Coordinates of C-alpha atoms and ligand atoms in Angstrom, one line a residue:
L16 CA 9.1 35.9 -16.8
D17 CA 6.6 38.1 -18.6
T18 CA 4.1 35.3 -19.0
E19 CA 4.5 34.3 -15.4
R20 CA 3.8 37.9 -14.5
S21 CA 0.7 38.2 -16.6
I22 CA -0.7 34.9 -15.3
S23 CA -0.4 36.2 -11.8
L24 CA -2.0 39.5 -12.7
D25 CA -4.8 37.7 -14.5
T26 CA -5.3 35.7 -11.3
C27 CA -5.7 39.0 -9.4
A28 CA -8.4 40.2 -11.8
Q29 CA -10.3 36.9 -11.4
E30 CA -10.7 37.1 -7.6
P31 CA -14.5 37.5 -7.1
I32 CA -14.1 40.3 -4.5
H33 CA -17.9 40.9 -4.5
L34 CA -18.5 37.4 -3.2
P35 CA -16.2 37.1 -0.1
G36 CA -18.9 35.3 1.9
S37 CA -17.9 37.3 4.9
I38 CA -17.8 40.8 6.4
Q39 CA -15.4 42.8 8.5
P40 CA -16.3 42.3 12.2
H41 CA -16.8 45.9 13.3
G42 CA -20.5 45.4 12.9
F43 CA -23.0 42.8 11.8
L44 CA -25.1 42.0 8.8
L45 CA -28.7 40.7 8.4
V46 CA -30.2 39.8 5.1
L47 CA -34.0 39.9 4.9
D48 CA -36.0 38.4 2.1
E49 CA -39.0 40.1 0.5
P50 CA -41.9 40.1 1.0
A51 CA -41.7 38.2 4.2
M52 CA -39.1 40.6 5.6
R53 CA -37.6 37.9 7.8
V54 CA -33.9 37.1 8.3
T55 CA -32.5 34.5 5.9
M56 CA -28.8 35.2 6.3
A57 CA -26.7 36.7 9.0
S58 CA -23.1 37.2 9.9
E59 CA -21.6 35.3 12.7
S60 CA -20.9 38.6 14.4
A61 CA -24.7 39.2 14.7
A62 CA -24.9 36.4 17.3
A63 CA -22.2 38.1 19.3
Y64 CA -23.6 41.6 19.1
L65 CA -27.2 40.5 19.8
D66 CA -26.1 37.9 22.4
K67 CA -28.2 35.2 20.9
P68 CA -27.2 32.0 19.1
L69 CA -27.3 32.4 15.3
H70 CA -30.0 29.8 14.7
L71 CA -32.5 31.9 16.7
L72 CA -32.0 34.8 14.3
F73 CA -33.3 33.1 11.2
G74 CA -36.9 33.7 10.4
A75 CA -37.3 36.6 12.8
T76 CA -38.4 40.1 11.8
L77 CA -36.2 43.1 12.6
T78 CA -38.6 44.3 15.3
E79 CA -38.6 40.9 17.0
L80 CA -34.8 40.8 16.9
L81 CA -33.7 44.2 17.8
G82 CA -36.6 45.2 20.1
A83 CA -36.3 48.6 18.4
D84 CA -38.4 51.1 16.6
A85 CA -41.2 49.1 15.1
G86 CA -41.5 51.4 12.1
L87 CA -38.2 50.2 10.7
E88 CA -39.6 47.6 8.2
S89 CA -42.2 49.8 6.5
L90 CA -39.6 52.6 6.3
L91 CA -37.3 50.2 4.6
E92 CA -39.8 49.0 2.1
K93 CA -40.7 52.5 1.1
E94 CA -37.3 54.2 1.1
V95 CA -34.8 51.7 -0.1
T96 CA -34.5 51.2 -3.8
T97 CA -31.6 49.4 -5.7
S98 CA -29.8 52.7 -6.1
S99 CA -30.6 54.4 -2.8
R100 CA -29.5 53.6 0.7
Y101 CA -31.4 53.7 4.0
F102 CA -29.5 55.2 6.9
K103 CA -30.4 55.7 10.6
T104 CA -28.6 55.9 13.9
L105 CA -30.4 53.4 16.2
Q106 CA -30.2 52.4 19.9
V107 CA -30.5 48.6 19.9
P108 CA -32.0 47.3 23.2
A109 CA -31.1 43.7 22.3
A110 CA -27.4 44.8 21.9
G111 CA -27.3 46.1 25.4
G112 CA -28.6 49.5 24.3
R113 CA -25.6 50.2 22.2
S114 CA -25.9 52.6 19.4
F115 CA -25.4 51.6 15.7
E116 CA -25.3 53.3 12.4
V117 CA -27.8 51.2 10.4
I118 CA -27.2 51.1 6.6
G119 CA -29.7 49.3 4.4
H120 CA -29.7 48.6 0.7
R121 CA -31.5 46.4 -1.7
Q122 CA -29.9 43.6 -3.7
G123 CA -32.4 41.8 -5.9
S124 CA -35.3 40.6 -3.7
F125 CA -33.2 40.9 -0.6
L126 CA -32.7 43.7 1.9
I127 CA -29.2 43.9 3.3
M128 CA -29.1 45.5 6.7
E129 CA -25.7 46.4 8.1
F130 CA -25.1 47.6 11.6
E131 CA -21.9 49.4 12.4
E132 CA -21.3 50.1 16.0
S133 CA -21.1 53.8 16.6
V134 CA -17.8 55.3 17.4
G135 CA -17.2 58.4 19.5
H136 CA -19.0 61.6 18.9
L137 CA -19.2 63.2 15.5
D138 CA -19.6 67.0 15.4
T139 CA -21.7 67.2 12.3
E140 CA -22.1 70.9 12.5
A141 CA -18.3 71.4 12.5
V142 CA -18.0 69.1 9.5
Q143 CA -20.7 71.0 7.7
I144 CA -19.1 74.4 8.2
E145 CA -15.7 73.1 7.1
I146 CA -17.1 71.8 3.9
Y147 CA -19.2 74.9 3.4
N148 CA -16.1 77.1 3.8
F149 CA -14.1 74.9 1.5
M150 CA -16.7 75.2 -1.2
T151 CA -16.4 78.9 -1.1
E152 CA -12.6 78.7 -1.5
L153 CA -13.0 76.2 -4.3
R154 CA -14.6 78.8 -6.5
Q155 CA -11.4 80.9 -6.4
M156 CA -9.1 78.0 -7.2
R157 CA -7.8 78.0 -10.8
S158 CA -5.4 75.0 -11.0
L159 CA -5.7 71.3 -10.6
G160 CA -2.8 71.2 -8.1
E161 CA -4.5 73.8 -5.9
I162 CA -7.9 72.0 -5.9
C163 CA -6.3 68.6 -5.1
S164 CA -4.1 70.0 -2.3
G165 CA -7.0 71.8 -0.8
A166 CA -9.1 68.7 -0.9
V167 CA -6.6 66.3 0.8
T168 CA -5.8 68.9 3.5
L169 CA -9.5 69.2 4.4
L170 CA -10.1 65.5 4.2
R171 CA -7.3 64.7 6.6
K172 CA -8.5 67.4 8.9
L173 CA -12.0 65.9 8.9
T174 CA -11.0 62.3 9.3
G175 CA -7.7 62.5 11.3
F176 CA -5.9 59.9 9.2
D177 CA -2.0 60.0 9.2
R178 CA -1.9 60.4 5.4
V179 CA -4.3 61.3 2.7
L180 CA -3.3 61.0 -1.0
L181 CA -5.2 62.0 -4.1
Y182 CA -4.1 60.2 -7.2
S183 CA -5.3 60.1 -10.8
F184 CA -5.0 57.2 -13.3
D185 CA -3.3 57.7 -16.6
D186 CA -4.2 56.0 -19.9
A187 CA -2.3 52.8 -18.9
G188 CA -4.1 52.7 -15.5
H189 CA -1.1 53.7 -13.4
G190 CA -1.8 56.0 -10.5
N191 CA 0.0 59.3 -10.2
V192 CA -0.1 60.9 -6.8
L193 CA -1.1 64.6 -7.4
A194 CA -1.5 65.8 -3.8
E195 CA -0.8 64.6 -0.3
D196 CA -1.3 65.7 3.3
R197 CA 0.3 63.8 6.1
N198 CA 2.0 63.8 9.5
A199 CA 5.3 62.2 10.4
E200 CA 3.8 58.7 11.0
L201 CA 3.9 57.6 7.4
P202 CA 6.3 58.4 4.5
S203 CA 5.6 60.6 1.6
Y204 CA 4.3 59.2 -1.7
L205 CA 3.8 62.6 -3.3
H206 CA 4.5 62.6 -7.1
L207 CA 5.2 58.8 -7.1
R208 CA 3.6 56.6 -9.7
F209 CA 1.9 53.4 -8.6
P210 CA 1.7 50.5 -11.2
S211 CA -1.8 49.6 -12.5
S212 CA -1.5 46.1 -11.1
D213 CA -2.0 47.5 -7.6
I214 CA -5.7 47.7 -8.3
P215 CA -7.1 44.9 -10.5
E216 CA -9.9 45.5 -13.1
Q217 CA -12.8 44.0 -11.1
A218 CA -11.9 46.2 -8.1
R219 CA -11.9 49.3 -10.4
R220 CA -15.3 48.4 -11.8
L221 CA -16.7 47.9 -8.3
Y222 CA -15.3 51.2 -7.1
V223 CA -17.2 53.0 -9.8
V224 CA -20.5 51.7 -8.4
N225 CA -19.7 51.7 -4.7
R226 CA -17.5 54.8 -4.1
V227 CA -16.3 54.3 -0.5
R228 CA -14.6 51.5 1.3
V229 CA -13.0 51.2 4.7
I230 CA -10.7 48.8 6.4
P231 CA -10.5 49.9 10.0
D232 CA -8.1 47.2 11.1
V233 CA -6.1 45.2 8.5
D234 CA -5.7 42.3 11.0
Y235 CA -9.4 41.7 11.5
V236 CA -10.8 38.2 11.6
P237 CA -13.5 38.0 8.9
S238 CA -17.0 37.2 10.1
R239 CA -18.7 34.6 7.9
I240 CA -22.2 35.0 6.5
L241 CA -24.4 31.9 7.1
D242 CA -27.8 30.8 6.2
E243 CA -30.2 28.6 8.1
E244 CA -28.5 25.4 6.8
G245 CA -25.2 26.7 8.2
S246 CA -23.6 27.2 4.8
T247 CA -22.2 30.3 3.2
P248 CA -24.2 31.3 0.1
E249 CA -22.6 33.1 -2.8
F250 CA -24.1 36.4 -2.0
D251 CA -23.3 39.6 -3.8
L252 CA -21.9 42.2 -1.4
S253 CA -21.1 44.9 -4.1
G254 CA -23.2 47.4 -2.3
S255 CA -22.1 46.5 1.2
V256 CA -20.2 48.8 3.6
L257 CA -18.8 46.0 5.7
R258 CA -17.7 43.7 2.9
S259 CA -14.6 41.7 3.7
V260 CA -11.8 42.7 1.4
S261 CA -9.3 40.7 -0.6
P262 CA -6.6 39.0 1.5
I263 CA -4.1 40.0 -1.2
H264 CA -4.9 43.6 -0.6
R265 CA -4.6 43.1 3.1
D266 CA -1.0 41.8 2.5
Y267 CA -0.4 44.9 0.4
M268 CA -1.5 47.2 3.2
R269 CA 0.8 45.4 5.7
N270 CA 3.7 45.7 3.3
M271 CA 2.9 49.4 3.1
G272 CA 3.0 49.7 6.9
T273 CA -0.7 50.8 7.2
A274 CA -3.1 49.2 9.6
A275 CA -6.2 51.1 8.5
S276 CA -7.3 52.4 5.1
M277 CA -10.2 54.1 3.4
S278 CA -10.6 55.2 -0.2
V279 CA -13.1 57.3 -2.0
S280 CA -13.5 57.0 -5.8
I281 CA -13.2 60.0 -8.1
V282 CA -15.7 59.1 -10.8
S283 CA -15.9 61.3 -13.9
S284 CA -18.2 60.4 -16.8
G285 CA -18.8 56.9 -15.4
R286 CA -15.0 56.3 -15.4
L287 CA -12.7 55.8 -12.4
W288 CA -10.6 59.0 -12.8
G289 CA -8.7 58.6 -9.6
L290 CA -8.9 57.8 -5.9
V291 CA -8.5 59.6 -2.6
S292 CA -6.7 57.1 -0.4
F293 CA -6.5 57.5 3.4
H294 CA -4.0 55.6 5.6
N295 CA -3.3 55.2 9.2
R296 CA -0.4 53.5 10.9
S297 CA -2.7 52.1 13.6
P298 CA -6.3 50.9 13.4
R299 CA -8.9 53.6 12.9
R300 CA -12.7 53.7 12.6
V301 CA -14.5 56.3 10.6
P302 CA -18.2 56.8 11.2
Y303 CA -20.5 56.2 8.3
R304 CA -21.8 59.7 8.4
L305 CA -18.3 61.1 8.1
R306 CA -17.6 58.8 5.2
T307 CA -20.7 60.1 3.4
A308 CA -19.5 63.6 4.0
C309 CA -16.1 62.7 2.5
D310 CA -17.8 61.2 -0.5
F311 CA -19.9 64.3 -0.9
L312 CA -16.9 66.5 -0.8
V313 CA -15.0 64.4 -3.3
Q314 CA -18.0 64.6 -5.7
V315 CA -18.0 68.4 -5.4
V316 CA -14.2 68.5 -6.0
T317 CA -14.6 66.1 -8.9
S318 CA -17.1 68.4 -10.7
H319 CA -14.7 71.3 -10.2
I320 CA -11.9 69.3 -11.6
E321 CA -14.1 68.4 -14.6
A322 CA -15.0 72.0 -15.2
L323 CA -11.4 73.1 -15.0
L324 CA -10.1 70.5 -17.4
E325 CA -13.0 71.2 -19.7
S326 CA -12.4 74.9 -19.8
E327 CA -8.6 74.3 -20.4
K328 CA -9.5 72.1 -23.3
L329 CA -12.0 74.6 -24.7
S330 CA -9.6 77.5 -24.6
R331 CA -6.9 75.4 -26.2
A332 CA -9.3 74.5 -29.0
I333 CA -10.3 78.2 -29.5
D334 CA -6.7 79.2 -29.7
L335 CA -6.0 76.6 -32.3
T336 CA -9.1 77.5 -34.3
S337 CA -8.0 81.1 -34.6
I338 CA -4.5 80.1 -35.7
Q339 CA -6.1 77.9 -38.4
H340 CA -8.2 80.8 -39.6
R341 CA -5.1 83.0 -40.0
L342 CA -3.4 80.3 -42.0
L343 CA -6.3 79.8 -44.2
T344 CA -6.6 83.5 -44.9
W345 CA -3.0 83.7 -45.9
M346 CA -3.4 80.6 -48.1
A347 CA -6.4 82.2 -49.8
A348 CA -4.5 85.4 -50.6
E349 CA -1.5 83.6 -52.1
D350 CA -1.5 81.8 -55.4
N351 CA 1.0 79.3 -54.1
Y352 CA -0.7 78.2 -50.9
L353 CA 2.3 76.2 -49.9
L354 CA 4.5 79.2 -50.0
A355 CA 1.9 80.9 -47.8
L356 CA 2.3 78.1 -45.3
T357 CA 6.1 78.2 -45.2
S358 CA 6.3 81.9 -45.0
H359 CA 4.1 81.8 -41.9
G360 CA 6.0 78.9 -40.4
S361 CA 5.5 79.9 -36.8
D362 CA 1.7 79.8 -37.1
L363 CA 2.0 76.5 -39.0
M364 CA 3.9 75.0 -36.0
A365 CA 1.7 76.7 -33.5
L366 CA -1.3 74.9 -35.0
T367 CA -0.4 71.7 -33.1
G368 CA 2.1 73.1 -30.7
A369 CA 5.1 71.7 -32.7
H370 CA 8.7 72.8 -32.9
G371 CA 9.1 71.9 -36.5
A372 CA 7.0 71.2 -39.6
A373 CA 7.4 69.9 -43.1
I374 CA 5.4 70.0 -46.3
V375 CA 5.9 67.0 -48.6
L376 CA 4.5 67.3 -52.2
D377 CA 5.3 64.3 -54.3
Q378 CA 9.1 64.1 -53.9
S379 CA 9.8 67.6 -52.7
C380 CA 10.1 68.5 -49.1
T381 CA 9.9 72.0 -47.5
L382 CA 11.0 72.4 -43.9
V383 CA 10.4 74.9 -41.1
G384 CA 11.8 75.0 -37.6
N385 CA 13.5 72.1 -35.9
T386 CA 13.1 69.0 -38.1
P387 CA 14.8 65.9 -39.4
S388 CA 16.6 66.3 -42.8
A389 CA 14.5 66.4 -46.0
D390 CA 15.7 62.9 -46.9
Q391 CA 14.7 61.5 -43.5
V392 CA 11.3 63.1 -43.8
L393 CA 10.8 61.7 -47.3
D394 CA 11.8 58.2 -46.1
F395 CA 9.4 58.5 -43.3
T396 CA 6.4 59.6 -45.5
A397 CA 7.2 56.7 -47.9
W398 CA 6.9 54.4 -44.9
L399 CA 3.7 56.1 -43.9
Q400 CA 2.3 55.6 -47.4
Q401 CA 3.4 52.0 -47.5
S402 CA 2.1 51.0 -44.2
A403 CA -1.3 52.7 -44.9
R404 CA -1.4 54.6 -41.6
G405 CA -4.6 56.5 -42.5
D406 CA -5.2 60.2 -43.2
V407 CA -4.2 61.4 -39.8
F408 CA -1.3 59.9 -38.0
A409 CA 0.1 60.8 -34.6
T410 CA 2.6 59.4 -32.2
S411 CA 4.6 60.7 -29.3
S412 CA 7.3 58.0 -29.8
A413 CA 8.1 57.6 -33.5
V414 CA 11.0 55.3 -32.7
S415 CA 8.7 52.7 -31.1
I416 CA 6.9 52.1 -34.4
Y417 CA 9.5 53.3 -36.9
P418 CA 13.1 52.2 -35.9
P419 CA 15.0 54.6 -38.3
A420 CA 13.4 57.4 -36.2
S421 CA 16.2 56.8 -33.7
H422 CA 18.4 59.0 -36.0
F423 CA 16.2 62.0 -35.4
A424 CA 14.6 61.2 -32.1
A425 CA 16.1 64.3 -30.5
C426 CA 14.2 66.7 -32.7
A427 CA 11.3 64.6 -33.7
S428 CA 10.2 61.9 -31.2
G429 CA 6.7 63.2 -31.6
V430 CA 5.2 63.3 -35.1
V431 CA 1.8 64.3 -36.5
A432 CA 1.2 63.7 -40.2
V433 CA -1.8 64.4 -42.4
S434 CA -2.1 63.3 -46.0
I435 CA -3.3 66.1 -48.3
S436 CA -3.7 64.3 -51.5
K437 CA -5.5 61.2 -52.5
L438 CA -3.3 60.6 -55.5
H439 CA 0.3 61.6 -54.6
D440 CA 2.2 61.0 -51.4
S441 CA 1.7 64.6 -50.1
Y442 CA 1.7 65.3 -46.4
V443 CA 1.9 68.1 -43.9
L444 CA 4.0 66.9 -40.9
W445 CA 4.6 68.4 -37.4
F446 CA 7.5 67.5 -35.1
R447 CA 8.1 67.6 -31.4
P448 CA 11.5 67.1 -29.7
E449 CA 12.3 64.3 -27.3
V450 CA 11.6 65.1 -23.6
V451 CA 13.6 62.8 -21.4
Q452 CA 11.3 62.0 -18.5
S453 CA 12.2 60.6 -15.2
V454 CA 9.3 58.7 -13.5
R455 CA 9.5 57.8 -9.8
W456 CA 7.7 54.6 -9.2
A457 CA 6.6 53.5 -5.8
G458 CA 8.5 50.2 -6.1
D459 CA 9.8 48.5 -9.2
P460 CA 6.9 48.3 -11.7
Q461 CA 8.5 45.2 -13.2
K462 CA 7.9 43.4 -9.9
P463 CA 4.3 44.0 -9.0
V464 CA 3.9 40.6 -7.6
A465 CA 6.0 38.1 -5.7
Q466 CA 5.3 34.3 -6.1
G467 CA 5.0 32.4 -2.8
K468 CA 7.8 30.0 -2.0
G469 CA 7.0 26.6 -3.6
D470 CA 3.3 27.4 -3.9
L471 CA 1.1 29.2 -6.4
T472 CA -0.1 31.9 -4.2
I473 CA 0.4 35.5 -5.2
H474 CA 1.6 38.2 -3.0
P475 CA 1.7 41.9 -3.7
R476 CA 5.2 43.4 -3.9
N477 CA 6.7 44.2 -0.6
S478 CA 8.8 47.2 -1.5
F479 CA 7.5 50.7 -1.9
E480 CA 11.0 52.2 -2.2
S481 CA 10.9 54.7 -5.0
W482 CA 12.4 53.5 -8.2
M483 CA 13.5 55.8 -10.9
Q484 CA 12.7 55.1 -14.5
I485 CA 14.2 57.2 -17.3
L486 CA 11.8 57.4 -20.3
R487 CA 13.6 58.1 -23.6
G488 CA 12.4 58.5 -27.1
H489 CA 9.2 60.3 -26.1
S490 CA 7.9 63.8 -26.8
L491 CA 5.2 65.5 -24.7
P492 CA 2.0 63.8 -25.7
W493 CA -0.2 65.5 -28.4
L494 CA -3.5 66.6 -26.9
P495 CA -6.7 65.5 -28.7
E496 CA -7.4 69.2 -29.4
E497 CA -4.0 69.4 -31.3
I498 CA -4.6 66.3 -33.3
N499 CA -8.1 67.6 -34.1
A500 CA -6.6 70.9 -35.3
A501 CA -4.3 69.0 -37.7
S502 CA -7.2 66.9 -38.9
A503 CA -9.4 70.0 -39.5
F504 CA -6.6 71.8 -41.2
R505 CA -6.2 68.8 -43.6
A506 CA -9.9 69.0 -44.5
A507 CA -9.5 72.7 -45.2
I508 CA -6.5 72.2 -47.4
L509 CA -8.2 69.5 -49.4
E510 CA -11.1 72.0 -49.9
V511 CA -8.8 74.7 -51.1
V512 CA -7.0 72.4 -53.5
L513 CA -10.3 71.2 -54.8
R514 CA -11.6 74.7 -55.3
R515 CA -8.4 75.7 -57.1
A516 CA -8.7 72.7 -59.4
E517 CA -12.3 73.6 -60.2
E518 CA -11.4 77.2 -61.0
M519 CA -8.6 76.0 -63.2
A520 CA -11.0 73.7 -65.0
R521 CA -13.5 76.6 -65.5
L522 CA -10.8 78.9 -66.8
A523 CA -9.5 76.3 -69.2
G524 CA -13.0 75.5 -70.3
Ligands
BLA602 C1 -7.5 47.2 -3.7 N1 -5.5 48.6 -4.0 C2 -6.8 48.4 -3.6 C3 -7.3 49.7 -3.1 C4 -6.2 50.6 -3.1 C5 -5.1 49.9 -3.7 C6 -6.4 52.0 -2.7 C7 -8.7 49.9 -2.5 C8 -8.9 49.4 -1.2 C9 -8.5 50.4 -0.1 O1 -9.1 51.5 0.0 O2 -7.5 50.2 0.7 C10 -3.8 50.4 -3.9 N2 -3.4 52.1 -2.3 C11 -3.3 51.6 -3.5 C12 -2.5 52.5 -4.3 C13 -2.2 53.5 -3.6 C14 -2.7 53.3 -2.3 C15 -2.2 52.3 -5.7 O3 -2.6 54.1 -1.3 C16 -1.4 54.7 -4.0 C17 -1.2 55.7 -3.3 N3 -2.9 44.4 -5.3 C18 -1.6 44.1 -5.7 C19 -1.6 42.9 -6.5 C20 -2.9 42.5 -6.5 C21 -3.7 43.4 -5.7 C22 -0.4 42.3 -7.1 O4 -0.6 44.8 -5.5 C23 -3.5 41.3 -7.1 C24 -2.9 40.1 -7.1 C25 -5.1 43.3 -5.5 N4 -5.9 45.5 -4.6 C26 -6.1 44.2 -5.0 C27 -7.4 43.8 -4.8 C28 -8.1 44.9 -4.3 C29 -7.1 46.0 -4.2 C30 -8.0 42.5 -5.1 C31 -9.6 45.0 -3.9 C32 -9.8 44.9 -2.5 C33 -11.2 44.8 -2.2 O5 -11.9 45.9 -2.3 O6 -11.7 43.7 -1.8

């Protein structure tokens, strides 16, 4: 079953979602080639919007086609680079005078012009002042939860979606919903965990580069992109705003009971840290300018989250450094430095945030706090030595790599061990107790996909019922700062030992 599952998930990751050959039909797309700046490709919807057969569009300039503002082309040439977009709201006489949001970007030697029909009236000043006020409040916010809740509440207010979720990805790529604002139309997903398979790798990569996508109506009929020969070229739509999305994802949305969705990437240090996901039970359009405002807001929120997490890390590291200084001072004052460590056991444990610690020198073992027995510790360090785990070893689930740990999982599911002698098996170890965690998944994570009946097609799972998983044999994870503290402490001990040895040699000489 597992191979079946991974085959289907691989298939997901191989879908070339940047080359769909079509767009969503709430607008039209024209591709111009440089330097001629004439139409070489167009979506079928362009014919409908411009009320002209498609073959008459090829070879034309924008001015010829749209009957609009003749300055458009030169503007485009000057303003649009590979990384920047051109944007303008435009009345198009050739489309019955309707108003469009025109979004242009460059793709190699092509200019991609997308025309989204304008919807309703957007009160930009109201949006601006909301965002401005929120930025003032942000400065007072001191916790991740507060920032995320504030953000989803404002984003829902601005866009009017039924539900807005903010979720972050963990190391395994699963999404954890940190904040939610919603009305009664859609159920709550707050604090649920979504399996990583819901968003395949290539989509995550694309979402780092192109931070916003919308699907105003999941049941849309894709509009093909055609060239003069009437065929659909493999044309990269990574930067497009109208790109037609994966049919598998459209199934997923239907299974979720949502007709419209939008999502905005939270990108931190070039990595997809999370997403803000917007859902509506019925179809819903969001003007481009409002999407841009949402993206702007999410970027501001992201930098606040980064600053908050960074300062938490920093203050943890500073705390640990001062504990280390105290320990080293005591060690320096005491002839038997090990005795110094054990008589200041609470600082020794605090150095990594542990509940127990042990010092192993050759075959003797000294314990402080909540630990396995001396024999169990010695067996464990013998295994460490044998399996050559390196100078600094850390796990939050000892039992998953060392089966005998099941006998002491309750007090020591988490272990950090540093070797303090090159010659003997000598170690300092820290232990953390098991914390039984219950994780609520949005649907059974073992069943991310369903195989079609008698065919090879893949479907996303159709249940989002929350599913409780009990995680045993795990401690709270060790933070990188805590492992660093153990590693720095090891270096300091080795130095003390070395200095002592030199002194002894000098005295003896
Ligand atoms: C895309 N999957 C997505 C997107 C989201 C999710 C947000 C981005 C598109 C959008 O904005 O709607 C998933 N939506 C979620 C999650 C939450 C949410 C996790 O609200 C949590 C709150 N999906 C599957 C399986 C496959 C799959 C099994 O479940 C593959 C076989 C594919 N998901 C898939 C693909 C895309 C996607 C291919 C990219 C869609 C595109 O941009 O073309």
